Structures are given as C-alpha cells and as structure tokens.
Coordinates of C-alpha atoms in Angstrom, one line a residue:
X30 CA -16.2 2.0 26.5
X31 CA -17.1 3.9 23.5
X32 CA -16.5 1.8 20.4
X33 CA -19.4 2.6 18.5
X34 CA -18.5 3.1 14.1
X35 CA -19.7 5.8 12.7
X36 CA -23.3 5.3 10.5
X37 CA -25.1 6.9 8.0
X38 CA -29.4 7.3 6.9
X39 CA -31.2 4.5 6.0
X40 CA -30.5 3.1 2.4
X41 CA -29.1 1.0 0.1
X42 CA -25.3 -0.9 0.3
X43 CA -23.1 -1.6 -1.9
X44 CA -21.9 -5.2 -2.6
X45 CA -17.7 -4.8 -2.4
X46 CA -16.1 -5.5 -5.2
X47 CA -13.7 -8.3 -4.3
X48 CA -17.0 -10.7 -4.6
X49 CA -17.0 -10.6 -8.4
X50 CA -14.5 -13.3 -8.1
X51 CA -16.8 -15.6 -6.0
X52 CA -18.3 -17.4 -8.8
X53 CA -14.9 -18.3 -10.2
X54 CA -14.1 -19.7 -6.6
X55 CA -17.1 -21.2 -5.7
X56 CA -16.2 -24.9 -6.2
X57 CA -13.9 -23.9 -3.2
X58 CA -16.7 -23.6 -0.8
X59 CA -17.2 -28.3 -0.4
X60 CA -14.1 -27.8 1.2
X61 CA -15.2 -25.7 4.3
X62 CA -18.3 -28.5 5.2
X63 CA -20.7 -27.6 2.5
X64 CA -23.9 -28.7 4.3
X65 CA -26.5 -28.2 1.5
X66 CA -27.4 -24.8 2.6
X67 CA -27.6 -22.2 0.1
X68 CA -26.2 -19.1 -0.9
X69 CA -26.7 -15.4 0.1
X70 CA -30.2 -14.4 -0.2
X71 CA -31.4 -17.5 0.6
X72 CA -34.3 -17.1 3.0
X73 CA -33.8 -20.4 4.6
X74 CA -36.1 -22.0 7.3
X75 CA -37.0 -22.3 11.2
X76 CA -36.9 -25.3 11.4
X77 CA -37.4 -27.9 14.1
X78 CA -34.6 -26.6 16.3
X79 CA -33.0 -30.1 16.6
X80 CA -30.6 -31.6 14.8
X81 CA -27.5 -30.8 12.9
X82 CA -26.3 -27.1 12.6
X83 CA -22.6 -26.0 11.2
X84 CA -20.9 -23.6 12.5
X85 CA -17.9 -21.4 10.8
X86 CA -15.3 -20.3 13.6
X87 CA -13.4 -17.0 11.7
X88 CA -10.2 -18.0 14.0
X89 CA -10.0 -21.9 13.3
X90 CA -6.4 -23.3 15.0
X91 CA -6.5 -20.5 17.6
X92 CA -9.8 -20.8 19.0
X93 CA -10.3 -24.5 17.5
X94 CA -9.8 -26.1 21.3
X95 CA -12.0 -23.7 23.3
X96 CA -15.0 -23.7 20.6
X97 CA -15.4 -27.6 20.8
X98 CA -15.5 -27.2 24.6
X99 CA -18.3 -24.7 24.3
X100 CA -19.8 -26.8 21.8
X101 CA -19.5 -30.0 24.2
X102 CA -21.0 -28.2 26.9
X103 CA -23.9 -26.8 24.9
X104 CA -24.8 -30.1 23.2
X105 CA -24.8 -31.8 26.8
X106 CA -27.1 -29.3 28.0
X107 CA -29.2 -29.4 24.0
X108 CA -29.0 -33.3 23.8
X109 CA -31.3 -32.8 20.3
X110 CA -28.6 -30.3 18.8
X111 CA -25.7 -31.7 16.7
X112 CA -23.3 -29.0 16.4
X113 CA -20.7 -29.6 13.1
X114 CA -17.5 -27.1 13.7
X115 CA -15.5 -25.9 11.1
X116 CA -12.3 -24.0 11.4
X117 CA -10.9 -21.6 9.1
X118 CA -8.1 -19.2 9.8
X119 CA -8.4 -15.4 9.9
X120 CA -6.9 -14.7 7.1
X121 CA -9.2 -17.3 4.5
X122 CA -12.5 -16.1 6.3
X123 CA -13.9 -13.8 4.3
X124 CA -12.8 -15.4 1.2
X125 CA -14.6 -18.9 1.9
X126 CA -17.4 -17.4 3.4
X127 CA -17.9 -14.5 0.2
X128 CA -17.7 -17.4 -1.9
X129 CA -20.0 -19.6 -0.5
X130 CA -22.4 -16.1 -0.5
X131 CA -22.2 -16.7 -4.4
X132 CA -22.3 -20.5 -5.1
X133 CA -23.7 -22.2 -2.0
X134 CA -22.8 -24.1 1.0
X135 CA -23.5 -21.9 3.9
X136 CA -23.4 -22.2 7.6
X137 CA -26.2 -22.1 9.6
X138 CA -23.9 -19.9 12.3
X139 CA -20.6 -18.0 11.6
X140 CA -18.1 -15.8 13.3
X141 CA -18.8 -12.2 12.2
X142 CA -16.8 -9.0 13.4
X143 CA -17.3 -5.8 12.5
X144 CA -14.5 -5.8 10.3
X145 CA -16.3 -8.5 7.8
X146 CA -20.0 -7.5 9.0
X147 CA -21.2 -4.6 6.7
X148 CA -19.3 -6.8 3.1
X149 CA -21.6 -9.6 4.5
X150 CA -24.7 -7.9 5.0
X151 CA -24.9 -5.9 1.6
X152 CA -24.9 -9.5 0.1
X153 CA -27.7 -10.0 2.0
X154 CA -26.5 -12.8 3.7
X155 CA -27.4 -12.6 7.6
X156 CA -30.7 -12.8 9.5
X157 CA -31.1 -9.5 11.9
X158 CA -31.3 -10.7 15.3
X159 CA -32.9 -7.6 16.9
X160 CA -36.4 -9.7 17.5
X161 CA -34.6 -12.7 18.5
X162 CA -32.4 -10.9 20.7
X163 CA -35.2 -8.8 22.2
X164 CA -37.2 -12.0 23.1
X165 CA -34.0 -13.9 24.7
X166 CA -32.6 -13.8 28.0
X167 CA -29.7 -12.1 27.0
X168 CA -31.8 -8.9 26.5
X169 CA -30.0 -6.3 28.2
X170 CA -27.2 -8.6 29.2
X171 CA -24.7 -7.9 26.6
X172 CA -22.3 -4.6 26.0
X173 CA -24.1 -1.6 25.0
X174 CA -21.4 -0.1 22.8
X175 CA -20.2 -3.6 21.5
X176 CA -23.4 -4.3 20.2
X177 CA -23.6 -0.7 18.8
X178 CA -20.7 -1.2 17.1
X179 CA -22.0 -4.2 15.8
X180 CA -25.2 -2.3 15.0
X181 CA -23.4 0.2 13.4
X182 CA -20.9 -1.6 11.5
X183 CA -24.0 -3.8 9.3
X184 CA -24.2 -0.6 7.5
X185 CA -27.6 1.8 6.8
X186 CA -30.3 0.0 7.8
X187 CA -29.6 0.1 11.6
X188 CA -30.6 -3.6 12.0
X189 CA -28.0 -6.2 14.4
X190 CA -26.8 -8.3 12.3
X191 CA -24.2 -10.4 15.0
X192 CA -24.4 -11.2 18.5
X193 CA -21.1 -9.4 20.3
X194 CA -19.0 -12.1 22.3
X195 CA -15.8 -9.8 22.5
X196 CA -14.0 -6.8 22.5
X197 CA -10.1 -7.1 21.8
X198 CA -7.8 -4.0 22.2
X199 CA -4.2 -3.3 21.3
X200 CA -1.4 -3.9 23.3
X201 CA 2.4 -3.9 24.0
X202 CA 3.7 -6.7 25.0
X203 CA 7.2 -6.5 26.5
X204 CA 10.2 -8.1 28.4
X205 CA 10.5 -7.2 31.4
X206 CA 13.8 -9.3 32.2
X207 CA 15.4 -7.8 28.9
X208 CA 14.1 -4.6 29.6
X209 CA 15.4 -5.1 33.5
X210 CA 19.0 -6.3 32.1
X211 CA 19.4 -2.8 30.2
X212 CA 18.1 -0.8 32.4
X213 CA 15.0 0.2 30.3
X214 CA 12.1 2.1 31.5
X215 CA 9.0 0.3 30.9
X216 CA 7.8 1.4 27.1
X217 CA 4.8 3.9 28.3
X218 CA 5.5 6.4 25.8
X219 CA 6.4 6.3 22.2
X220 CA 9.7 8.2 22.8
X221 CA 10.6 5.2 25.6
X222 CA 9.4 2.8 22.9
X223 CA 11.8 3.5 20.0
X224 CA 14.6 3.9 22.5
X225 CA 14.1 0.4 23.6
X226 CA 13.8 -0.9 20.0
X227 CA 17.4 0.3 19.4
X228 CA 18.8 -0.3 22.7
X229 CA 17.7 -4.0 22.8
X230 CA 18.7 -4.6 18.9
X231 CA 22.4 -6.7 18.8
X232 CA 22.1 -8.3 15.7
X233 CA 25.4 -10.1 15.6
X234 CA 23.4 -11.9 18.4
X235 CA 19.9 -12.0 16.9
X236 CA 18.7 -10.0 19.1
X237 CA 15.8 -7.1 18.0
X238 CA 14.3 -4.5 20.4
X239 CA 10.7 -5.3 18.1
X240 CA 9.0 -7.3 15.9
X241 CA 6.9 -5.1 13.0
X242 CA 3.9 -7.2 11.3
X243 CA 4.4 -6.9 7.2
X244 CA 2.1 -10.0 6.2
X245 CA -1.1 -10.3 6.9
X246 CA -2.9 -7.7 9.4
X247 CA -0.2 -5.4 9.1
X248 CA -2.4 -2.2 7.3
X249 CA -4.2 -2.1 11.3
X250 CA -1.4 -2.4 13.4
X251 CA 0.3 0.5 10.9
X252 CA -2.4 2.5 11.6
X253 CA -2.1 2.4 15.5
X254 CA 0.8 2.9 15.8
X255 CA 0.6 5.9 13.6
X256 CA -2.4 7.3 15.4
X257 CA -1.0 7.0 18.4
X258 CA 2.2 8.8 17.3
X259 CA 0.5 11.6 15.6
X260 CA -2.6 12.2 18.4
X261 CA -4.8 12.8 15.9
X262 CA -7.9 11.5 17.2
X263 CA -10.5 11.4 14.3
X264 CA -10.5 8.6 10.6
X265 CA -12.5 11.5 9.0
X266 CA -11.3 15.3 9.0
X267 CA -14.3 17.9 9.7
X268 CA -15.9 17.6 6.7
X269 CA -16.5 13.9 6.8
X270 CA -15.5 13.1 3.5
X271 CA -11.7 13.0 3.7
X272 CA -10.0 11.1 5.8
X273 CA -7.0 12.2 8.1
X274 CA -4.6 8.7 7.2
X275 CA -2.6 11.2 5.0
X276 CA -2.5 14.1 7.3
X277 CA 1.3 15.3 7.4
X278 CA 1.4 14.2 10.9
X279 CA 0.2 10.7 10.1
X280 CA 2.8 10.3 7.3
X281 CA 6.3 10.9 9.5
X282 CA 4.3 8.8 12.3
X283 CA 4.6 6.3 9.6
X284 CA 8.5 7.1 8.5
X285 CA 9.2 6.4 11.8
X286 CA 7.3 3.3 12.5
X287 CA 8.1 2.1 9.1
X288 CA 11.6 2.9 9.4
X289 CA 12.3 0.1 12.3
X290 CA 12.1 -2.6 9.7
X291 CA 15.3 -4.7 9.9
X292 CA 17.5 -1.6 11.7
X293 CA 15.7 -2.9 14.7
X294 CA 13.8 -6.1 13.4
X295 CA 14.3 -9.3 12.1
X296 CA 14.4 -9.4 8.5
X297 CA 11.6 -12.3 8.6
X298 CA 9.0 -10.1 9.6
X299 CA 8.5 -8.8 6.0
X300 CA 6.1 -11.3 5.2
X301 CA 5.2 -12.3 9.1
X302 CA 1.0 -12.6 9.5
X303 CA 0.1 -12.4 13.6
X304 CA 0.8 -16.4 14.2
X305 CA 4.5 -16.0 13.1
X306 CA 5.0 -12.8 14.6
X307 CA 3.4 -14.0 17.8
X308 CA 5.9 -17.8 17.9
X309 CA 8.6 -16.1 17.0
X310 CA 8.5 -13.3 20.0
X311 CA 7.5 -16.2 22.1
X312 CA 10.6 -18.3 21.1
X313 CA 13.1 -15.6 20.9
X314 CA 14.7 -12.6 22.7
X315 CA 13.1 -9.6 21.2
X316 CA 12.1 -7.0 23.3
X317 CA 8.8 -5.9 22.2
X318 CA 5.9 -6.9 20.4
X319 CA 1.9 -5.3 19.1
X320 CA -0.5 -7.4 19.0
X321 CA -4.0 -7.8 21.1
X322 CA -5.1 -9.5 24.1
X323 CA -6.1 -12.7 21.6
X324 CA -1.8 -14.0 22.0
X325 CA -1.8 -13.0 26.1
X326 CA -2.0 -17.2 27.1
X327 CA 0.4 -18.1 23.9
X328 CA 2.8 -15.7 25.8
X329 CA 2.0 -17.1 29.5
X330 CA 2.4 -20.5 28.0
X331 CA 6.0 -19.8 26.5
X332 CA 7.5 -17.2 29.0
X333 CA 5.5 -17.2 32.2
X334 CA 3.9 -14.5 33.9
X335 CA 7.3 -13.1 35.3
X336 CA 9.1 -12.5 32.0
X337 CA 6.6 -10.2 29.9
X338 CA 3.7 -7.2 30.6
X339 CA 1.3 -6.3 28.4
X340 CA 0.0 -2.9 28.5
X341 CA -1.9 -0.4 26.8
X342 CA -0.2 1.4 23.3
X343 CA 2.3 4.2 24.4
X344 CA 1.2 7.4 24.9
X345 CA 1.6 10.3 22.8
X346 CA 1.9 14.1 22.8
X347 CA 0.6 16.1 26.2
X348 CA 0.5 12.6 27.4
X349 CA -2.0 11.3 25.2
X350 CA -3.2 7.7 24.3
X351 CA -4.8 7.5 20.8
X352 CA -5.9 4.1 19.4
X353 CA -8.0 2.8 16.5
X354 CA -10.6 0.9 16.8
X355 CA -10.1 -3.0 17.4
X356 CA -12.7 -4.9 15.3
X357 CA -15.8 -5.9 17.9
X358 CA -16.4 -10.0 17.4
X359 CA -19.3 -11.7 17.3
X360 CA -21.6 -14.6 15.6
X361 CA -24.0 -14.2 12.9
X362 CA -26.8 -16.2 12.2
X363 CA -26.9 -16.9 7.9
X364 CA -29.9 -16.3 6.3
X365 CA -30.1 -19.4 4.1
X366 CA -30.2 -22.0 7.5
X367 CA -32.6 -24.7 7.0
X368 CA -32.4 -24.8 10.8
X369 CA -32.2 -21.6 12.5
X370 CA -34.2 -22.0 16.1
X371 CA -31.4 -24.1 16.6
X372 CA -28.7 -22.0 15.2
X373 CA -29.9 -19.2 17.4
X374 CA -30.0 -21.6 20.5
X375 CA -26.3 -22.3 20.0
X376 CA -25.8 -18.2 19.5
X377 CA -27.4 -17.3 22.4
X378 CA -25.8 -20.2 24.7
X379 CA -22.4 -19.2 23.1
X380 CA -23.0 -15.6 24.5
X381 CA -24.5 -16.7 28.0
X382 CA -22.8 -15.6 31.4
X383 CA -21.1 -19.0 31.8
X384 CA -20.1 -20.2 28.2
X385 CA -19.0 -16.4 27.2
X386 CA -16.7 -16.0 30.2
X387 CA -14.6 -19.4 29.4
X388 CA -14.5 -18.5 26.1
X389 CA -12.9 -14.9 26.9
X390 CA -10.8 -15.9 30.0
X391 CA -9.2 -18.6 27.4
X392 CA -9.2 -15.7 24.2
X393 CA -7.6 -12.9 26.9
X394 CA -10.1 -10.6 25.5
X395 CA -13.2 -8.6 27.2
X396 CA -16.2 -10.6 27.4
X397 CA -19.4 -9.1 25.7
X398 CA -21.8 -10.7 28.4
X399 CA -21.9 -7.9 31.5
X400 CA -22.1 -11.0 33.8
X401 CA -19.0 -12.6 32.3
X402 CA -17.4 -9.3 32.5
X403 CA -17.6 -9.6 36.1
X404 CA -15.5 -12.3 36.8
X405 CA -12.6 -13.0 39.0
X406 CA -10.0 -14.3 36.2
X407 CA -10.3 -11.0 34.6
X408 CA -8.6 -9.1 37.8
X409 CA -5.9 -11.9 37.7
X410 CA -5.4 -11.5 33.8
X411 CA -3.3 -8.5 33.5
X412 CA -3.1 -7.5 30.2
X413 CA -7.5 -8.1 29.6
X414 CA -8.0 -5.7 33.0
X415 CA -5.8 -3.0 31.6
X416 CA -7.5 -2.9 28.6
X417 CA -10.6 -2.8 29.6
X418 CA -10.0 0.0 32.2
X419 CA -8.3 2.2 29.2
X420 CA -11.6 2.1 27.1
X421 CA -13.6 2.8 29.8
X422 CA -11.5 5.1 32.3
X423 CA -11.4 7.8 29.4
X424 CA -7.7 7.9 29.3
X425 CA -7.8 6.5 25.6
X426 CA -9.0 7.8 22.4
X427 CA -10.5 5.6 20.1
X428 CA -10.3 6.0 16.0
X429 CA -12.7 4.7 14.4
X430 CA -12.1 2.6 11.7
X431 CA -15.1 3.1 9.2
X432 CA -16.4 -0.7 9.2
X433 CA -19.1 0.3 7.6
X434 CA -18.0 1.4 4.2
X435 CA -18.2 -2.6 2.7
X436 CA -15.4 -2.1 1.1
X437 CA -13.1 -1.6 4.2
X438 CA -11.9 -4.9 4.6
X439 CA -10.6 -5.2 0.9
X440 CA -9.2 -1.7 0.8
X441 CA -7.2 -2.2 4.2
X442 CA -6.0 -6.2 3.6
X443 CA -6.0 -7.0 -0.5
X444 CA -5.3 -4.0 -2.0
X445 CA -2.7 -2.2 0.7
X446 CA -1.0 -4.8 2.4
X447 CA 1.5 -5.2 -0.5
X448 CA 1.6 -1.7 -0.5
X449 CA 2.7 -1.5 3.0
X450 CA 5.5 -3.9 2.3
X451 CA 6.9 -1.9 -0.4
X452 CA 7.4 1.0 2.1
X453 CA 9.1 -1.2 4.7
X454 CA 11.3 -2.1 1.7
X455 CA 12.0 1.4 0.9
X456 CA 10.4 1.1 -2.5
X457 CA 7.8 3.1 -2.0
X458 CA 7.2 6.5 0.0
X459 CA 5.2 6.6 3.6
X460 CA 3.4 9.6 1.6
X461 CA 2.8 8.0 -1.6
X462 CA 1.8 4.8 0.5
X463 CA -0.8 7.2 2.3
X464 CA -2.0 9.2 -0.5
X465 CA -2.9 6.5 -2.6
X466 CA -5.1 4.4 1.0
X467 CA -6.4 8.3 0.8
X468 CA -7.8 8.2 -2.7
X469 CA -9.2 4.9 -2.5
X470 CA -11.0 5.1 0.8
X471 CA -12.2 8.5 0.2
X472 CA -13.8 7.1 -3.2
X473 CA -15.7 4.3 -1.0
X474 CA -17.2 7.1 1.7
X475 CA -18.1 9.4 -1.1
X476 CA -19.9 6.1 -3.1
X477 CA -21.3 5.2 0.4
X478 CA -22.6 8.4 0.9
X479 CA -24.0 8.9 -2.6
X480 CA -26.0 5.6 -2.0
X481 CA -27.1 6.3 1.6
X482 CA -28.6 9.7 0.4

C-alpha cells in the first residue's frame, strides 16, 4: 500500500490562515469539555499516569458507540485511568479544536488524520511520538506507509506527530437488485457507471441512478471521481509547482461528473454532507452511491448484505484505476496535557492488536495494527478486503493529495466547497471552478516551498 504524501527539507510551517479567527471563537471551546488544559504551545506535563484524561473523537455520532466500548475495555484493564470522551462531528473538528489551539481548553488525546495533521502541527500543538512509539510495544507493529503518511503529512520536520489506527479508501457502493432488475452490468468502469446513472433515473418515480455529494466533503469526492476519469495519476505536474487539478483532461472529467446533478440525482443533494447522503441511499432506491468503507455497516444495517456491493472506483482509460489519496486516521497526543503517560497509555492501547481490530471491523475500514489486519472479519467484510487488496495488489494508482501544505484543509473545504456548488448549479464553469482551486493551491506550494528552503 503506498499512501505516503509527498514532503519537503526540514524547516519552518506556516500557521494556515483560517486560525486568525480563533481568538474571536475561542469562548466556543467550554462547550467541547474544556478541562483546564491550555492552549497550543503549551508544554504541558507527564504526569502521574492516573487519573482523568479527555479525549476528542474527530467523528463523534459515528464512531460515538464503538469509542466508549474501547474506552470501557481500556479503563477495565487501567482501573487508575478515567477516560472523559467527547464527540464532535467531522465537519466542526478542526474548527473546535483550532480554536481551543488559540484560547485554551485542550484535550489531553485527539483524533488526528492527515488531512488536519500538518494545520495542527504548525501551531505547535502536538507532542511527537517517535520516542514514545520507539519504546512501546507497538514498535514495528503498525503500517509502514500509514504511518509514513502520517509522518509525512505533519509537514518539514519529519517528526510523527499521530499514531495511525486506519486507512479508509473510496468506494462504489451499488444495487445489485436494481442493477439485476435492469439488466445492468456491475459499474466497473466509468463508461458502465454513467450508463447506469441514467438508466436507473425515473424521476416521476423518485428514483435516481446516483447520489453526488454537494455539502460538506464534496471538493474530495469531486476530485476522485475526476482523477479517475481523466487517468492522470500525479496532484503535481513535473515541475512540482503546478498542480494538474486544471489539466484539460481534469476539467471535462469534471463536466461530466458535475453534470449528473439533478438529470440523474435528487435535487437534495446540493447541500447533502456524507450523513445525508449516506441515509438517504440507505432509505431510498437510488442505484449508486461514493463514499468510503466508514458507511459499509450503515448499509448492511439498512439493506442487508444481498441487496448492495461495494467495490473499488471504476476504472479508467487502458483499464486503469486512478484514485486520490483517502486521508490516513490516527490519534494525536496535545502538547499542553497535564497528564500525558496516561494519554499515551490510552493511544497505545487504542492502537493494540485487539482494541484496533474492533474498532476497524465496526468502522469497515483497514486496521493500522499488522496484527489486526490479519483477522478473520476482514475476509467476510467485502467491501474492507477489496480495498485493501486494490492498494496493495498494484492495480490502483494513488493521487496524492498534498496534506502537507497546512493550508489544504481550508483551501479544499472553506474556500471551494461553495464554489463546487455553484458549478453543480451551472453558475459557474468546471474550468473557472478549477482555475481558480489552481491559483490558490499553487500559491500555498510555492509559500511552502519558499519557507522550507
């Protein structure tokens, strides 16, 4: 599985610019369990490694059941640990948590992907754990290219700034009895994909061959599917300074995927975030849906196993399967814990054989821990065993997404996903759409590279 960012020379990074407003917002940050701790910086404490710790899930509702089990089973085998959860959804995270960088009230432990990691970091906010980790158990038990990528998305310094506990991937999920009823071919290619979206679209009945994501997330799942279309395989063109999103074959990929809105999708999905999307495939009859492995139970649990697949992204040209990079998860350990021998006991137990492996086989994503990795449920859970065989059977080619730059996640969610609506409505171009994620992200790769020079 290569899924390793690209990274640049040691040196300094830059602090992204959407945390100017985290002073404003800071009085925010008592209503995710402010605990006292402080604020970015911080260089916090040991401590005893017993008592109370907090803990930030970056998925809260979604992953709120399976967390407390963990957390159960870890303070039943850490009696002298009090673990304090605190959901938050997806789409708040990096908001609470870039707030409480600026006016306080910390975790001692917090989900961090690479998608959040390197904004995080350049506020100097997170312990490394390359000591801890070298000293632990877990040494040499965790993916190699996950925790690259974790490595690589923390920026310059080449320090680990968050313990890997998944790798996700993209998939299509589809109906097999719709597709069975017309007479469909399964959706293996992107020509078979958009003749399914039209064939299974009646509206008169409400029925849609897709669902398209236009809320929030949508700037990702745009980019796959526009990737995958156009086979180009690289973020970056040779130089490594402009980047390929505008490339003419990137920009009718994106006519064409853009164009489905409400010919072949429910009008709703303008302002649909994963969750909607994800219910309202689940409760309806529309043929196909893209999201990752993270909805594969929340589709068992409302169709069965015999009514939907999920299987890697269509193939392109010359038979070719081209996807970007799926953000690698993991937990970080904040720098301003009072307590953080017991922060790191509840990291390391959280990526351990046995805790890792129930968290995963609930998520339907690929367990970080090599052990985990092993197990049984993985054979019996389709859609997590195809994905894992594609990024590591070398019939897939990965974009990579540049984490790194700290400005990513603001460039790809606040400042685009508007943008991205405005072409579904047909108010704005594909190309004008593309030219203007073009300026702005290579702006942030030429400031990065100024700065790592």
């Amino acid at each position: 599985m290569n899924i390793s960012n690209r990274r640049s020379s040691t040196g300094r990074r830059r602090v992204p610019a959407a945390v100017a407003l985290g002073a404003v917002l800071a009085l925010t940050a008592t209503a995710c369990g402010d605990d006292g701790s402080g604020a970015g910086g911080d260089k916090g404490a040991e401590g005893s490694g017993k008592g109370k710790i907090v803990f930030w899930d970056n998925n809260g509702g979604v992953r709120t059941d399976i967390w407390k089990e963990v957390i159960a089973d870890f303070e039943k085998a850490n009696p002298d640990i009090d673990v304090e959860y605190v959901g938050i959804a997806s789409t708040e995270y990096q908001s609470k948590v870039d707030t409480a960088i600026q006016g306080g009230g910390l975790p001692d432990v917090g989900g961090v992907g690479a998608a959040m990691l390197a904004g995080f970091a350049a506020q100097n906010a997170l312990d490394p754990l390359d000591e801890r980790l070298e000293k632990s158990p877990l040494n040499g038990k965790l993916n190699k290219d996950m925790v690259e990528s974790l490595r690589a998305a923390g920026g310059g310094d080449d320090k680990l700034y968050s313990l890997p506990t998944s790798a996700n991937n993209g998939v299509l999920y589809y109906r097999t009895d719709l597709f069975e009823k017309a007479g469909l071919e399964e959706p293996t290619t992107w020509d078979r994909f958009f003749e399914a979206a039209e064939k299974l679209t009646n509206k008169g009945k409400n029925e849609f061959g897709y669902t398209i994501r236009g809320g929030a997330g949508s700037i990702a799942q745009a980019l796959d599917a526009m990737y995958g279309q156009s086979g180009i395989t690289s973020f970056w063109d040779s130089s490594g300074k402009k980047t390929t999103v505008n490339d003419p074959k990137n920009v009718e990929a994106l006519e064409k995927y853009a164009g489905l809105y409400k010919k072949v999708t429910p009008a709703a999905d303008l302002n649909n975030d994963f969750t909607k999307m994800v219910a309202q495939w689940d409760s309806g009859t529309i043929g196909m849906l893209n999201h990752n492995l993270g909805s594969y139970q929340d589709h068992v649990k409302a169709l069965g196993t015999e009514k939907f697949r999920g299987i890697p992204q269509p193939t392109g040209p010359g038979g070719k399967r081209v996807q970007v990079s799926n953000p690698v998860d993991g937990l970080g350990l904040f720098k301003s814990s009072k307590n953080k021998e017991a922060a790191w006991k509840f990291i390391e137990y959280a990526t351990s054989h046995e805790a890792n492996s129930k968290f995963n086989e609930s998520a339907g994503q690929v367990p970080a821990n090599s052990d985990a990795a092993k197990d049984a449920w993985i054979q019996k859970a389709e859609p997590t065993k195809l994905a894992a065989d594609a990024l590591s059977d070398g019939s897939t080619n990965i974009v990579q997404l540049p984490y790194y730059l700290p400005d990513w996640n603001t460039i790809s969610k606040a400042d685009n996903e508007p943008n991205f609506q405005k072409v579904l409505n047909g108010d704005l171009s594909a190309k004008e759409f593309l030219d203007t994620l073009a300026e702005q992200l290579n702006e942030a790769q030429a400031e990065w590279d100024q700065q790592m020079g």
